[in-house]
PDB file of N, CA and C in Angstrom:
ATOM      1  N   UNK A1425    -153.539 143.439  66.022  1.00  0.00           N
ATOM      2  CA  UNK A1425    -153.696 142.046  65.665  1.00  0.00           C
ATOM      3  C   UNK A1425    -155.120 141.794  65.168  1.00  0.00           C
ATOM      4  N   UNK A1426    -155.213 140.948  64.167  1.00  0.00           N
ATOM      5  CA  UNK A1426    -156.521 140.585  63.641  1.00  0.00           C
ATOM      6  C   UNK A1426    -157.004 139.293  64.281  1.00  0.00           C
ATOM      7  N   UNK A1427    -158.295 139.105  64.248  1.00  0.00           N
ATOM      8  CA  UNK A1427    -158.925 137.892  64.751  1.00  0.00           C
ATOM      9  C   UNK A1427    -159.749 137.289  63.625  1.00  0.00           C
ATOM     10  N   UNK A1428    -159.612 135.978  63.435  1.00  0.00           N
ATOM     11  CA  UNK A1428    -160.369 135.266  62.412  1.00  0.00           C
ATOM     12  C   UNK A1428    -161.181 134.162  63.083  1.00  0.00           C
ATOM     13  N   UNK A1429    -162.322 133.844  62.491  1.00  0.00           N
ATOM     14  CA  UNK A1429    -163.195 132.798  63.020  1.00  0.00           C
ATOM     15  C   UNK A1429    -163.365 131.703  61.977  1.00  0.00           C
ATOM     16  N   UNK A1430    -163.352 130.459  62.465  1.00  0.00           N
ATOM     17  CA  UNK A1430    -163.430 129.287  61.599  1.00  0.00           C
ATOM     18  C   UNK A1430    -164.418 128.279  62.163  1.00  0.00           C
ATOM     19  N   UNK A1431    -164.821 127.359  61.316  1.00  0.00           N
ATOM     20  CA  UNK A1431    -165.555 126.175  61.738  1.00  0.00           C
ATOM     21  C   UNK A1431    -164.834 124.976  61.129  1.00  0.00           C
ATOM     22  N   UNK A1432    -164.753 123.889  61.890  1.00  0.00           N
ATOM     23  CA  UNK A1432    -164.123 122.665  61.389  1.00  0.00           C
ATOM     24  C   UNK A1432    -165.106 121.992  60.435  1.00  0.00           C
ATOM     25  N   UNK A1433    -164.743 121.935  59.171  1.00  0.00           N
ATOM     26  CA  UNK A1433    -165.591 121.309  58.154  1.00  0.00           C
ATOM     27  C   UNK A1433    -165.404 119.800  58.137  1.00  0.00           C
ATOM     28  N   UNK A1434    -164.150 119.349  58.238  1.00  0.00           N
ATOM     29  CA  UNK A1434    -163.885 117.904  58.227  1.00  0.00           C
ATOM     30  C   UNK A1434    -162.532 117.642  58.866  1.00  0.00           C
ATOM     31  N   UNK A1435    -162.368 116.405  59.300  1.00  0.00           N
ATOM     32  CA  UNK A1435    -161.102 115.962  59.890  1.00  0.00           C
ATOM     33  C   UNK A1435    -160.623 114.767  59.082  1.00  0.00           C
ATOM     34  N   UNK A1436    -159.353 114.826  58.673  1.00  0.00           N
ATOM     35  CA  UNK A1436    -158.768 113.761  57.865  1.00  0.00           C
ATOM     36  C   UNK A1436    -157.434 113.370  58.492  1.00  0.00           C
ATOM     37  N   UNK A1437    -157.470 112.393  59.373  1.00  0.00           N
ATOM     38  CA  UNK A1437    -156.243 111.950  60.030  1.00  0.00           C
ATOM     39  C   UNK A1437    -155.647 113.036  60.908  1.00  0.00           C
ATOM     40  N   UNK A1438    -154.433 113.443  60.593  1.00  0.00           N
ATOM     41  CA  UNK A1438    -153.725 114.446  61.390  1.00  0.00           C
ATOM     42  C   UNK A1438    -154.016 115.872  60.963  1.00  0.00           C
ATOM     43  N   UNK A1439    -154.979 116.056  60.075  1.00  0.00           N
ATOM     44  CA  UNK A1439    -155.292 117.390  59.559  1.00  0.00           C
ATOM     45  C   UNK A1439    -156.780 117.688  59.672  1.00  0.00           C
ATOM     46  N   UNK A1440    -157.093 118.978  59.723  1.00  0.00           N
ATOM     47  CA  UNK A1440    -158.487 119.421  59.738  1.00  0.00           C
ATOM     48  C   UNK A1440    -158.659 120.482  58.657  1.00  0.00           C
ATOM     49  N   UNK A1441    -159.812 120.461  58.013  1.00  0.00           N
ATOM     50  CA  UNK A1441    -160.172 121.484  57.035  1.00  0.00           C
ATOM     51  C   UNK A1441    -161.038 122.519  57.729  1.00  0.00           C
ATOM     52  N   UNK A1442    -160.581 123.768  57.721  1.00  0.00           N
ATOM     53  CA  UNK A1442    -161.291 124.854  58.369  1.00  0.00           C
ATOM     54  C   UNK A1442    -161.865 125.808  57.325  1.00  0.00           C
ATOM     55  N   UNK A1443    -163.076 126.298  57.592  1.00  0.00           N
ATOM     56  CA  UNK A1443    -163.705 127.298  56.724  1.00  0.00           C
ATOM     57  C   UNK A1443    -163.920 128.560  57.540  1.00  0.00           C
ATOM     58  N   UNK A1444    -163.511 129.697  56.986  1.00  0.00           N
ATOM     59  CA  UNK A1444    -163.713 130.976  57.682  1.00  0.00           C
ATOM     60  C   UNK A1444    -165.186 131.310  57.737  1.00  0.00           C
ATOM     61  N   UNK A1445    -165.610 131.840  58.872  1.00  0.00           N
ATOM     62  CA  UNK A1445    -167.004 132.201  59.052  1.00  0.00           C
ATOM     63  C   UNK A1445    -167.199 133.707  59.201  1.00  0.00           C
ATOM     64  N   UNK A1446    -166.108 134.445  59.352  1.00  0.00           N
ATOM     65  CA  UNK A1446    -166.231 135.898  59.529  1.00  0.00           C
ATOM     66  C   UNK A1446    -166.241 136.649  58.204  1.00  0.00           C
ATOM     67  N   UNK A1447    -165.975 135.929  57.101  1.00  0.00           N
ATOM     68  CA  UNK A1447    -166.075 136.497  55.762  1.00  0.00           C
ATOM     69  C   UNK A1447    -166.832 135.502  54.895  1.00  0.00           C
ATOM     70  N   UNK A1448    -167.304 135.949  53.770  1.00  0.00           N
ATOM     71  CA  UNK A1448    -168.019 135.073  52.847  1.00  0.00           C
ATOM     72  C   UNK A1448    -166.999 134.352  51.968  1.00  0.00           C
ATOM     73  N   UNK A1449    -166.674 133.111  52.327  1.00  0.00           N
ATOM     74  CA  UNK A1449    -165.668 132.361  51.588  1.00  0.00           C
ATOM     75  C   UNK A1449    -165.981 130.871  51.644  1.00  0.00           C
ATOM     76  N   UNK A1450    -165.812 130.207  50.530  1.00  0.00           N
ATOM     77  CA  UNK A1450    -165.999 128.754  50.475  1.00  0.00           C
ATOM     78  C   UNK A1450    -164.660 128.030  50.534  1.00  0.00           C
ATOM     79  N   UNK A1451    -163.555 128.785  50.550  1.00  0.00           N
ATOM     80  CA  UNK A1451    -162.227 128.176  50.589  1.00  0.00           C
ATOM     81  C   UNK A1451    -161.987 127.485  51.929  1.00  0.00           C
ATOM     82  N   UNK A1452    -161.251 126.381  51.883  1.00  0.00           N
ATOM     83  CA  UNK A1452    -160.892 125.654  53.092  1.00  0.00           C
ATOM     84  C   UNK A1452    -159.412 125.815  53.376  1.00  0.00           C
ATOM     85  N   UNK A1453    -159.078 125.825  54.646  1.00  0.00           N
ATOM     86  CA  UNK A1453    -157.689 125.941  55.086  1.00  0.00           C
ATOM     87  C   UNK A1453    -157.317 124.626  55.759  1.00  0.00           C
ATOM     88  N   UNK A1454    -156.268 123.976  55.282  1.00  0.00           N
ATOM     89  CA  UNK A1454    -155.801 122.721  55.849  1.00  0.00           C
ATOM     90  C   UNK A1454    -154.827 123.033  56.985  1.00  0.00           C
ATOM     91  N   UNK A1455    -155.141 122.540  58.190  1.00  0.00           N
ATOM     92  CA  UNK A1455    -154.337 122.837  59.375  1.00  0.00           C
ATOM     93  C   UNK A1455    -154.012 121.531  60.095  1.00  0.00           C
ATOM     94  N   UNK A1456    -152.763 121.396  60.523  1.00  0.00           N
ATOM     95  CA  UNK A1456    -152.364 120.216  61.293  1.00  0.00           C
ATOM     96  C   UNK A1456    -153.112 120.209  62.623  1.00  0.00           C
ATOM     97  N   UNK A1457    -153.660 119.065  63.007  1.00  0.00           N
ATOM     98  CA  UNK A1457    -154.414 118.971  64.256  1.00  0.00           C
ATOM     99  C   UNK A1457    -153.551 119.269  65.468  1.00  0.00           C
ATOM    100  N   UNK A1458    -152.239 119.102  65.354  1.00  0.00           N
ATOM    101  CA  UNK A1458    -151.345 119.417  66.473  1.00  0.00           C
ATOM    102  C   UNK A1458    -151.396 120.904  66.825  1.00  0.00           C
ATOM    103  N   UNK A1459    -151.815 121.746  65.880  1.00  0.00           N
ATOM    104  CA  UNK A1459    -151.905 123.186  66.125  1.00  0.00           C
ATOM    105  C   UNK A1459    -153.267 123.601  66.684  1.00  0.00           C
ATOM    106  N   UNK A1460    -154.198 122.660  66.720  1.00  0.00           N
ATOM    107  CA  UNK A1460    -155.565 122.959  67.148  1.00  0.00           C
ATOM    108  C   UNK A1460    -155.806 122.446  68.560  1.00  0.00           C
ATOM    109  N   UNK A1461    -156.809 123.001  69.247  1.00  0.00           N
ATOM    110  CA  UNK A1461    -157.118 122.525  70.608  1.00  0.00           C
ATOM    111  C   UNK A1461    -157.541 121.052  70.598  1.00  0.00           C
ATOM    112  N   UNK A1462    -157.278 120.374  71.696  1.00  0.00           N
ATOM    113  CA  UNK A1462    -157.680 118.967  71.829  1.00  0.00           C
ATOM    114  C   UNK A1462    -159.193 118.856  71.832  1.00  0.00           C
ATOM    115  N   UNK A1463    -159.689 117.755  71.323  1.00  0.00           N
ATOM    116  CA  UNK A1463    -161.107 117.463  71.396  1.00  0.00           C
ATOM    117  C   UNK A1463    -161.976 118.110  70.330  1.00  0.00           C
ATOM    118  N   UNK A1464    -161.364 118.661  69.279  1.00  0.00           N
ATOM    119  CA  UNK A1464    -162.183 119.262  68.229  1.00  0.00           C
ATOM    120  C   UNK A1464    -162.903 118.172  67.452  1.00  0.00           C
ATOM    121  N   UNK A1465    -164.015 118.536  66.850  1.00  0.00           N
ATOM    122  CA  UNK A1465    -164.791 117.631  66.006  1.00  0.00           C
ATOM    123  C   UNK A1465    -165.377 118.453  64.879  1.00  0.00           C
ATOM    124  N   UNK A1466    -165.958 117.779  63.909  1.00  0.00           N
ATOM    125  CA  UNK A1466    -166.616 118.509  62.823  1.00  0.00           C
ATOM    126  C   UNK A1466    -167.697 119.406  63.418  1.00  0.00           C
ATOM    127  N   UNK A1467    -167.710 120.661  62.995  1.00  0.00           N
ATOM    128  CA  UNK A1467    -168.673 121.623  63.504  1.00  0.00           C
ATOM    129  C   UNK A1467    -168.152 122.482  64.643  1.00  0.00           C
ATOM    130  N   UNK A1468    -166.982 122.158  65.185  1.00  0.00           N
ATOM    131  CA  UNK A1468    -166.401 122.963  66.260  1.00  0.00           C
ATOM    132  C   UNK A1468    -166.069 124.351  65.736  1.00  0.00           C
ATOM    133  N   UNK A1469    -166.421 125.370  66.497  1.00  0.00           N
ATOM    134  CA  UNK A1469    -166.122 126.753  66.123  1.00  0.00           C
ATOM    135  C   UNK A1469    -164.825 127.175  66.794  1.00  0.00           C
ATOM    136  N   UNK A1470    -163.967 127.825  66.006  1.00  0.00           N
ATOM    137  CA  UNK A1470    -162.652 128.225  66.486  1.00  0.00           C
ATOM    138  C   UNK A1470    -162.408 129.709  66.266  1.00  0.00           C
ATOM    139  N   UNK A1471    -161.579 130.268  67.127  1.00  0.00           N
ATOM    140  CA  UNK A1471    -161.101 131.642  66.963  1.00  0.00           C
ATOM    141  C   UNK A1471    -159.592 131.565  66.813  1.00  0.00           C
ATOM    142  N   UNK A1472    -159.052 132.300  65.838  1.00  0.00           N
ATOM    143  CA  UNK A1472    -157.601 132.374  65.637  1.00  0.00           C
ATOM    144  C   UNK A1472    -157.162 133.789  65.968  1.00  0.00           C
ATOM    145  N   UNK A1473    -156.329 133.906  66.994  1.00  0.00           N
ATOM    146  CA  UNK A1473    -155.869 135.211  67.448  1.00  0.00           C
ATOM    147  C   UNK A1473    -154.497 135.032  68.091  1.00  0.00           C
ATOM    148  N   UNK A1474    -153.593 135.941  67.825  1.00  0.00           N
ATOM    149  CA  UNK A1474    -152.247 135.898  68.372  1.00  0.00           C
ATOM    150  C   UNK A1474    -151.570 134.550  68.089  1.00  0.00           C
ATOM    151  N   UNK A1475    -151.761 134.057  66.859  1.00  0.00           N
ATOM    152  CA  UNK A1475    -151.143 132.830  66.368  1.00  0.00           C
ATOM    153  C   UNK A1475    -151.564 131.597  67.154  1.00  0.00           C
ATOM    154  N   UNK A1476    -152.777 131.624  67.738  1.00  0.00           N
ATOM    155  CA  UNK A1476    -153.303 130.473  68.480  1.00  0.00           C
ATOM    156  C   UNK A1476    -154.763 130.268  68.137  1.00  0.00           C
ATOM    157  N   UNK A1477    -155.163 128.998  68.090  1.00  0.00           N
ATOM    158  CA  UNK A1477    -156.561 128.647  67.892  1.00  0.00           C
ATOM    159  C   UNK A1477    -157.179 128.342  69.255  1.00  0.00           C
ATOM    160  N   UNK A1478    -158.420 128.782  69.464  1.00  0.00           N
ATOM    161  CA  UNK A1478    -159.146 128.434  70.679  1.00  0.00           C
ATOM    162  C   UNK A1478    -160.590 128.136  70.305  1.00  0.00           C
ATOM    163  N   UNK A1479    -161.217 127.257  71.086  1.00  0.00           N
ATOM    164  CA  UNK A1479    -162.611 126.867  70.856  1.00  0.00           C
ATOM    165  C   UNK A1479    -163.512 127.956  71.401  1.00  0.00           C
ATOM    166  N   UNK A1480    -164.558 128.298  70.631  1.00  0.00           N
ATOM    167  CA  UNK A1480    -165.534 129.262  71.090  1.00  0.00           C
ATOM    168  C   UNK A1480    -166.906 128.590  71.130  1.00  0.00           C
ATOM    169  N   UNK A1481    -167.785 129.126  71.904  1.00  0.00           N
ATOM    170  CA  UNK A1481    -169.141 128.569  72.052  1.00  0.00           C
ATOM    171  C   UNK A1481    -170.039 129.097  70.972  1.00  0.00           C
TER     172      UNK A1481
END
């Protein structure tokens, strides 16, 4: 299984724009907030592993 790292760039209603931080990319990924951990905000760092997002420090 692969692991990807993201940062929340912006939140727009029920969706969040995530940018990968483990590779050099300016592309954003639009993700439904229902799939993300509660309490995220702009700048929150996330790990995606085993089809789940979790907050990292």
